Coordinates of N, CA and C in Angstrom, one line a residue:
X1 N -4.7 -13.1 -3.2 CA -6.1 -14.0 -3.1 C -6.3 -14.2 -4.2
X2 N -5.8 -15.6 -4.6 CA -5.9 -16.2 -5.9 C -7.7 -16.5 -6.3
X3 N -8.5 -16.7 -5.4 CA -10.0 -16.4 -5.7 C -10.3 -15.4 -5.5
X4 N -10.0 -14.3 -5.8 CA -10.6 -13.5 -5.9 C -12.2 -13.6 -6.7
X5 N -13.3 -13.0 -6.2 CA -14.7 -13.1 -6.9 C -15.1 -11.7 -6.4
X6 N -16.1 -11.2 -7.5 CA -16.9 -10.1 -7.1 C -17.7 -10.4 -5.7
X7 N -18.0 -8.7 -4.7 CA -18.5 -9.2 -3.4 C -19.7 -9.8 -3.7
X8 N -20.5 -10.3 -3.2 CA -21.7 -11.0 -2.9 C -22.5 -10.2 -1.9
X9 N -23.8 -10.4 -2.2 CA -24.8 -9.8 -1.1 C -24.7 -10.5 0.1
X10 N -25.1 -10.1 0.9 CA -25.2 -10.6 2.7 C -26.2 -11.7 2.4
X11 N -26.0 -12.5 3.3 CA -27.1 -13.7 3.3 C -27.3 -13.5 4.9
X12 N -28.2 -14.6 5.2 CA -28.5 -14.9 6.6 C -27.2 -15.6 6.9
X13 N -27.1 -16.0 8.0 CA -26.0 -16.6 9.0 C -26.4 -16.8 10.3
X14 N -27.3 -17.8 10.7 CA -27.5 -17.3 12.0 C -26.4 -18.3 13.1
X15 N -25.4 -18.5 12.2 CA -24.0 -19.2 13.4 C -23.0 -18.3 13.1
X16 N -23.5 -16.7 12.7 CA -22.1 -15.6 12.8 C -21.8 -15.6 14.4
X17 N -22.6 -15.6 15.5 CA -21.9 -15.0 16.6 C -21.1 -16.1 17.2
X18 N -21.5 -17.8 16.7 CA -20.8 -18.7 17.3 C -19.4 -18.9 16.6
X19 N -19.6 -18.5 15.5 CA -18.2 -18.4 14.6 C -17.3 -17.4 14.9
X20 N -18.0 -16.3 15.4 CA -16.8 -15.1 15.8 C -16.0 -15.4 16.8
X21 N -16.8 -16.1 17.8 CA -16.3 -16.6 19.5 C -15.3 -17.6 19.1
X22 N -15.4 -18.8 18.3 CA -14.5 -19.4 17.7 C -13.4 -19.1 17.0
X23 N -13.5 -18.0 16.1 CA -12.5 -17.8 15.7 C -11.6 -16.7 16.3
X24 N -12.3 -16.0 17.3 CA -11.8 -14.9 18.2 C -10.7 -15.6 19.5
X25 N -11.5 -16.7 19.5 CA -10.6 -17.9 20.5 C -9.4 -18.2 20.3
X26 N -9.3 -18.4 18.8 CA -8.3 -19.0 18.2 C -7.1 -18.0 17.8
X27 N -7.4 -16.5 17.9 CA -6.4 -15.9 17.4 C -5.5 -15.1 18.3
X28 N -4.1 -15.2 18.0 CA -3.3 -14.7 18.9 C -2.5 -13.2 18.3
X29 N -1.7 -12.6 18.9 CA -1.1 -11.3 18.2 C 0.1 -11.9 17.6
X30 N 0.8 -13.0 17.7 CA 1.6 -13.7 17.2 C 1.6 -14.2 15.8
X31 N -0.1 -14.0 15.3 CA -0.1 -14.6 13.9 C -0.8 -13.4 13.3
X32 N -0.3 -12.0 13.4 CA -0.6 -11.1 12.8 C 0.7 -10.1 12.4
X33 N 0.9 -9.7 11.3 CA 2.0 -8.7 11.2 C 1.6 -7.6 12.0
X34 N 3.0 -7.2 12.8 CA 3.1 -6.4 14.0 C 2.4 -4.9 13.5
X35 N 2.6 -4.7 12.1 CA 2.4 -3.1 11.9 C 0.6 -3.0 12.0
X36 N -0.1 -4.1 11.8 CA -1.4 -4.2 11.8 C -2.2 -4.4 12.7
X37 N -1.5 -5.1 14.2 CA -2.0 -5.7 15.0 C -3.3 -5.0 15.7
X38 N -3.2 -3.5 15.8 CA -4.1 -2.3 16.5 C -5.0 -2.7 15.3
X39 N -5.1 -2.3 14.1 CA -6.2 -2.1 13.4 C -7.0 -3.7 13.4
X40 N -6.2 -4.8 13.5 CA -7.1 -6.5 13.6 C -7.6 -6.5 14.9
X41 N -7.2 -5.8 16.0 CA -8.0 -5.9 17.5 C -9.4 -5.0 17.3
X42 N -9.0 -3.6 16.6 CA -9.9 -2.6 16.7 C -11.1 -3.3 15.6
X43 N -11.1 -4.1 14.8 CA -12.1 -4.6 13.7 C -12.7 -5.9 14.7
X44 N -11.8 -6.5 15.5 CA -12.5 -7.9 16.2 C -13.2 -7.2 17.6
X45 N -13.0 -5.9 17.6 CA -13.6 -5.3 19.3 C -15.5 -4.9 18.8
X46 N -15.4 -5.0 17.3 CA -16.9 -4.7 16.9 C -17.8 -6.2 16.9
X47 N -18.9 -5.8 17.4 CA -19.9 -7.2 17.6 C -20.1 -7.7 16.7
X48 N -20.5 -6.9 15.5 CA -20.4 -7.4 13.9 C -19.6 -7.6 13.1
X49 N -18.4 -8.0 13.5 CA -17.2 -8.3 12.7 C -16.4 -8.5 13.1
X50 N -15.7 -9.6 12.6 CA -14.4 -10.5 13.0 C -13.3 -10.5 12.0
X51 N -12.4 -10.4 11.9 CA -11.2 -11.0 10.9 C -11.0 -12.3 10.8
X52 N -11.1 -12.7 9.5 CA -10.4 -13.9 9.2 C -8.8 -14.0 9.0
X53 N -8.2 -13.3 8.3 CA -6.8 -13.3 7.7 C -6.4 -11.8 7.1
X54 N -4.9 -12.0 7.4 CA -4.8 -10.4 6.9 C -3.2 -10.8 6.5
X55 N -2.5 -9.9 5.8 CA -1.1 -9.5 5.8 C -1.0 -8.1 5.6
X56 N 0.0 -7.5 6.0 CA 0.7 -6.2 5.7 C 1.0 -5.7 4.5
X57 N 1.4 -6.7 3.9 CA 2.1 -6.4 2.2 C 3.7 -6.4 2.3
X58 N 4.2 -7.1 1.8 CA 5.8 -7.3 1.9 C 6.4 -7.5 0.5
X59 N 7.2 -6.4 0.6 CA 8.1 -6.3 -0.9 C 9.6 -7.0 -0.6
X60 N 9.8 -7.8 -1.6 CA 11.0 -8.7 -1.4 C 11.7 -8.5 -3.0
X61 N 13.1 -8.4 -2.7 CA 13.6 -8.0 -4.1 C 15.3 -8.4 -3.5
X62 N 15.9 -8.6 -4.4 CA 17.5 -8.6 -4.3 C 17.8 -8.0 -3.6
X63 N 18.8 -8.3 -2.3 CA 19.2 -7.4 -1.1 C 18.2 -7.6 0.1
X64 N 16.9 -8.0 -0.2 CA 15.9 -8.1 0.9 C 15.1 -9.3 0.4
X65 N 15.8 -10.5 1.2 CA 15.1 -11.7 1.1 C 14.1 -12.1 2.1
X66 N 13.7 -11.4 3.1 CA 12.7 -11.8 4.2 C 11.9 -11.2 3.9
X67 N 10.8 -12.4 3.7 CA 9.7 -12.2 3.2 C 8.6 -12.0 4.0
X68 N 8.6 -11.5 5.2 CA 8.0 -10.6 6.5 C 8.6 -9.2 6.4
X69 N 9.6 -8.9 6.0 CA 10.2 -7.6 6.2 C 9.0 -6.9 6.2
X70 N 9.1 -5.8 7.0 CA 8.1 -4.6 7.3 C 9.0 -3.1 7.1
X71 N 10.1 -3.3 6.3 CA 10.9 -2.2 6.1 C 10.2 -1.3 4.8
X72 N 10.5 -0.3 4.8 CA 10.2 0.7 3.5 C 11.0 0.3 2.2
X73 N 10.5 0.5 1.2 CA 11.3 0.0 0.1 C 12.3 1.4 -0.1
X74 N 13.6 0.9 -0.7 CA 14.6 2.0 -0.7 C 13.7 3.1 -1.9
X75 N 14.0 4.5 -2.0 CA 13.5 5.2 -3.0 C 14.2 5.1 -4.4
X76 N 15.8 4.9 -4.4 CA 16.7 5.0 -5.1 C 17.3 3.5 -5.0
X77 N 18.1 3.5 -6.2 CA 19.2 2.2 -6.2 C 18.8 1.6 -7.3
X78 N 19.5 0.4 -7.6 CA 19.5 -0.4 -8.4 C 18.2 -1.7 -8.6
X79 N 17.3 -1.4 -8.3 CA 16.4 -2.3 -7.8 C 15.6 -2.4 -9.0
X80 N 15.4 -3.8 -9.8 CA 14.4 -3.4 -11.1 C 13.1 -4.3 -10.7
X81 N 13.4 -5.1 -10.1 CA 12.0 -6.2 -9.8 C 11.8 -6.5 -8.0
X82 N 10.7 -6.2 -7.6 CA 10.0 -6.0 -6.5 C 9.0 -7.6 -6.7
X83 N 9.1 -8.6 -5.6 CA 8.0 -9.7 -5.8 C 6.9 -8.9 -4.3
X84 N 5.7 -8.6 -4.6 CA 4.9 -8.0 -3.9 C 4.0 -8.8 -3.2
X85 N 4.3 -9.3 -2.1 CA 3.3 -10.0 -1.3 C 1.7 -9.2 -0.5
X86 N 1.0 -9.6 -1.6 CA -0.2 -8.6 -1.4 C -0.8 -8.2 0.3
X87 N -0.8 -7.2 0.4 CA -1.5 -6.4 1.8 C -3.2 -6.6 1.4
X88 N -3.7 -7.2 2.6 CA -5.1 -7.6 2.4 C -5.5 -7.4 3.9
X89 N -7.1 -7.7 4.4 CA -7.3 -8.0 5.3 C -8.7 -8.9 4.8
X90 N -9.2 -9.7 5.5 CA -10.4 -10.6 5.1 C -11.1 -10.3 6.7
X91 N -12.3 -10.4 6.1 CA -13.4 -10.3 7.6 C -14.7 -10.9 7.2
X92 N -15.4 -11.1 8.1 CA -16.6 -11.6 8.2 C -17.7 -10.7 8.9
X93 N -19.1 -10.3 8.2 CA -19.6 -9.3 8.7 C -21.1 -9.9 9.2
X94 N -21.6 -9.5 10.1 CA -23.0 -10.2 10.4 C -23.8 -9.2 9.6
X95 N -25.0 -9.9 9.2 CA -26.2 -9.4 8.3 C -27.0 -8.9 9.2
X96 N -26.5 -7.1 9.6 CA -27.3 -6.8 10.6 C -27.1 -5.1 10.0
X97 N -28.3 -4.4 10.7 CA -27.9 -2.9 10.3 C -26.5 -2.6 10.5
X98 N -26.2 -2.7 11.9 CA -24.5 -2.1 12.2 C -23.6 -3.0 10.9
X99 N -23.5 -4.2 10.9 CA -22.7 -4.8 10.0 C -22.8 -4.3 8.4
X100 N -24.0 -4.1 8.1 CA -24.3 -3.6 6.5 C -23.8 -2.1 6.7
X101 N -23.9 -1.0 7.4 CA -23.4 0.2 7.5 C -21.6 0.0 7.3
X102 N -21.0 -1.1 8.4 CA -19.8 -0.6 8.8 C -19.0 -1.7 7.5
X103 N -20.2 -2.4 6.6 CA -19.5 -3.0 5.2 C -19.4 -2.0 4.4
X104 N -20.3 -1.2 4.1 CA -20.2 -0.1 3.3 C -19.2 0.6 3.5
X105 N -19.1 1.0 4.9 CA -17.7 2.2 5.2 C -16.5 1.4 4.7
X106 N -16.2 0.0 4.7 CA -15.1 -0.6 4.3 C -14.9 -0.6 3.2
X107 N -16.2 -0.4 2.1 CA -16.1 -0.7 0.9 C -15.6 1.0 0.3
X108 N -15.9 1.6 1.3 CA -15.8 3.2 0.9 C -14.1 3.6 0.8
X109 N -13.5 2.5 1.9 CA -11.9 2.7 1.6 C -11.5 2.8 0.1
X110 N -12.1 2.2 -0.7 CA -11.2 1.9 -2.1 C -11.2 3.2 -2.7
X111 N -12.1 4.4 -2.5 CA -12.0 5.6 -2.9 C -10.2 6.4 -2.7
X112 N -9.7 5.9 -1.8 CA -8.2 6.0 -1.6 C -7.6 5.9 -3.2
X113 N -7.6 4.7 -3.8 CA -7.4 4.3 -5.0 C -8.2 3.2 -5.6
X114 N -9.1 3.7 -6.4 CA -9.8 2.8 -7.0 C -8.9 1.6 -8.1
X115 N -7.9 2.4 -8.7 CA -7.6 1.3 -9.3 C -6.5 0.5 -8.9
X116 N -6.1 0.2 -7.4 CA -5.3 -0.2 -6.8 C -6.0 -1.0 -5.4
X117 N -6.9 -0.8 -5.0 CA -7.8 -1.4 -3.9 C -9.1 -1.7 -4.3
X118 N -9.1 -2.8 -3.6 CA -10.3 -3.6 -4.3 C -11.3 -4.4 -2.7
X119 N -12.3 -4.1 -3.2 CA -13.6 -5.0 -2.1 C -13.9 -5.9 -2.8
X120 N -13.8 -7.0 -2.0 CA -14.0 -8.6 -3.0 C -14.5 -9.6 -2.1
X121 N -14.6 -10.6 -2.4 CA -14.8 -12.1 -1.7 C -13.8 -13.1 -2.0
X122 N -13.9 -13.9 -1.3 CA -12.9 -14.7 -1.8 C -13.8 -16.3 -2.0
X123 N -13.9 -17.0 -2.3 CA -14.6 -18.1 -2.7 C -14.3 -19.2 -1.6
X124 N -12.9 -19.5 -1.3 CA -12.7 -20.4 0.0 C -12.7 -19.7 1.3
X125 N -13.0 -18.3 1.4 CA -13.6 -17.6 2.9 C -15.2 -18.2 2.8
X126 N -15.5 -17.5 1.8 CA -17.3 -17.8 1.9 C -17.5 -19.0 2.0
X127 N -17.1 -20.3 1.6 CA -17.8 -21.8 2.1 C -17.3 -22.0 3.0
X128 N -16.4 -21.5 3.9 CA -16.3 -21.6 5.6 C -17.2 -20.5 6.4
X129 N -17.1 -18.9 6.0 CA -17.7 -18.1 6.8 C -18.6 -17.3 5.6
X130 N -20.0 -17.6 5.7 CA -20.7 -16.6 4.7 C -20.6 -15.3 5.3
X131 N -20.8 -14.4 4.7 CA -20.3 -12.8 4.3 C -19.0 -12.6 4.8
X132 N -18.4 -13.3 4.2 CA -16.9 -12.7 4.5 C -16.4 -12.2 3.3
X133 N -15.7 -11.0 3.4 CA -15.1 -10.2 2.5 C -13.6 -9.8 2.9
X134 N -13.0 -9.3 1.9 CA -11.7 -8.6 1.9 C -11.3 -7.2 1.2
X135 N -10.5 -6.5 1.5 CA -10.2 -5.3 0.9 C -8.5 -5.7 0.9
X136 N -8.3 -5.2 -0.3 CA -6.6 -5.9 -0.8 C -6.1 -4.8 -1.7
X137 N -5.2 -4.2 -1.5 CA -4.2 -3.3 -2.0 C -3.4 -3.9 -3.4
X138 N -4.0 -4.3 -4.6 CA -3.1 -5.4 -5.5 C -3.7 -4.1 -6.9
X139 N -2.7 -4.1 -7.8 CA -3.1 -3.6 -9.0 C -4.2 -4.0 -9.8
X140 N -5.0 -3.3 -10.1 CA -6.3 -4.3 -10.8 C -6.3 -5.1 -11.6
X141 N -4.9 -4.9 -12.1 CA -4.7 -6.1 -13.2 C -4.2 -7.0 -12.8
X142 N -4.1 -7.0 -11.6 CA -3.3 -8.5 -11.0 C -4.5 -8.9 -9.6
X143 N -5.4 -8.1 -9.4 CA -6.5 -8.4 -8.4 C -6.6 -10.0 -8.1
X144 N -6.4 -10.9 -8.9 CA -6.6 -12.6 -8.7 C -5.7 -12.9 -8.4
X145 N -4.5 -12.5 -7.9 CA -3.2 -13.0 -7.3 C -2.7 -12.6 -6.2
X146 N -2.1 -13.6 -5.1 CA -1.6 -13.2 -4.1 C -0.3 -12.4 -3.6
X147 N 0.4 -12.7 -5.0 CA 1.8 -11.9 -5.0 C 2.1 -11.8 -6.5
X148 N 2.3 -10.6 -6.8 CA 3.0 -10.1 -8.1 C 4.7 -9.5 -8.4
X149 N 4.8 -9.6 -9.5 CA 6.4 -9.0 -9.7 C 5.9 -7.5 -10.3
X150 N 6.6 -6.6 -9.7 CA 6.1 -5.3 -9.9 C 7.6 -4.4 -10.2
X151 N 7.7 -3.5 -11.3 CA 8.9 -3.1 -11.3 C 9.0 -2.1 -10.0
X152 N 10.5 -1.6 -9.6 CA 10.2 -0.7 -8.7 C 9.5 0.7 -8.6
X153 N 9.5 1.4 -9.3 CA 8.8 2.5 -9.6 C 6.9 2.3 -9.2
X154 N 6.3 0.9 -9.8 CA 5.4 0.8 -9.5 C 5.0 0.0 -7.7
X155 N 6.3 -0.5 -7.6 CA 6.2 -1.0 -6.0 C 6.1 0.1 -5.0
X156 N 6.7 1.2 -5.2 CA 7.3 2.3 -4.5 C 5.6 3.0 -4.2
X157 N 4.7 2.7 -5.5 CA 3.8 3.4 -5.8 C 2.4 2.4 -4.9
X158 N 2.2 1.4 -4.9 CA 1.9 0.7 -4.0 C 2.0 0.4 -2.4
X159 N 3.4 0.4 -2.5 CA 3.5 0.9 -0.8 C 3.0 2.4 -0.2
X160 N 2.9 2.8 -1.1 CA 2.3 4.2 -0.5 C 0.9 4.1 -0.3
X161 N 0.3 3.6 -1.8 CA -1.0 3.2 -1.2 C -1.5 2.4 0.1
X162 N -0.5 1.5 0.1 CA -1.1 0.4 1.1 C -1.0 0.9 2.2
X163 N 0.0 1.8 2.3 CA 0.1 2.7 3.7 C -0.9 3.5 3.7
X164 N -1.5 4.7 2.9 CA -2.6 5.2 2.8 C -3.8 4.5 3.5
X165 N -4.1 3.2 2.7 CA -5.0 2.0 2.9 C -5.3 1.9 4.5
X166 N -4.0 1.7 4.9 CA -4.0 1.1 6.2 C -4.5 2.4 7.5
X167 N -3.8 3.5 7.1 CA -4.2 4.6 7.6 C -5.8 5.0 7.7
X168 N -6.0 4.8 6.3 CA -7.9 4.9 5.9 C -8.4 3.7 7.2
X169 N -8.2 2.8 7.2 CA -8.8 1.7 7.7 C -8.5 1.9 9.3
X170 N -7.4 2.2 10.2 CA -7.2 2.5 11.3 C -8.1 3.9 11.6
X171 N -8.5 5.1 10.7 CA -9.2 6.0 10.9 C -10.6 5.5 11.1
X172 N -11.3 5.0 10.2 CA -12.6 4.4 10.1 C -12.8 3.4 11.5
X173 N -12.0 2.7 11.8 CA -12.0 1.9 13.0 C -12.1 3.0 14.4
X174 N -11.4 3.9 14.6 CA -11.4 4.7 15.6 C -12.6 5.7 15.8
X175 N -12.8 5.9 14.6 CA -14.1 6.5 14.5 C -15.6 5.7 14.7
X176 N -15.7 4.6 14.4 CA -16.3 3.7 14.9 C -16.5 3.6 16.3
X177 N -15.7 3.1 17.1 CA -15.2 3.0 18.3 C -15.5 4.3 19.2
X178 N -15.3 5.3 18.8 CA -15.6 6.2 19.5 C -16.8 6.9 19.5
X179 N -17.7 6.6 18.1 CA -18.7 7.4 18.2 C -20.2 6.0 18.0
X180 N -19.5 5.0 18.0 CA -20.5 3.6 18.0 C -21.3 3.4 16.9
X181 N -20.9 4.3 15.8 CA -21.7 4.0 14.8 C -21.0 4.6 13.4
X182 N -21.8 4.5 12.3 CA -21.1 5.0 10.9 C -22.0 6.3 10.6
X183 N -21.5 7.3 9.9 CA -21.9 8.4 9.7 C -22.4 9.5 10.9

């Protein structure tokens, strides 16, 4: 997300429910990377949040040119450089008690690896949807880019963090769905 900005404070958004209905009406599973379809559906099942855009995070290198591959990186081999297309999920949150609690729980996922997971805003999302945020998996030094060239060992590390991030996000959503609340 080349327009990374620090998270903004929640603001009033009287159009939240209308924006949510309109966005979800235009959403199709074919628009979502298959490994995270259930996560996106889970977020969108909550009445105080909806997704705007997402990417599973892809690793492209000599020998793997498919920019949408979901295959794991080989642990060994003669791969020197890997183009990493950032893993992220952008969402809009309602300025309500439930929305605030869920947003803080999402922000808490950065503890998985604070140097490589950011909770942020993107100006171009905010301009269209007030109270839009994103969670992204990207080395902190590159947090303002939507893709980066990494050496193989760092790419393996980012892949592991990406997987832990999505596991944590899925667990959070399941918890909220089962308990109806955070905490």
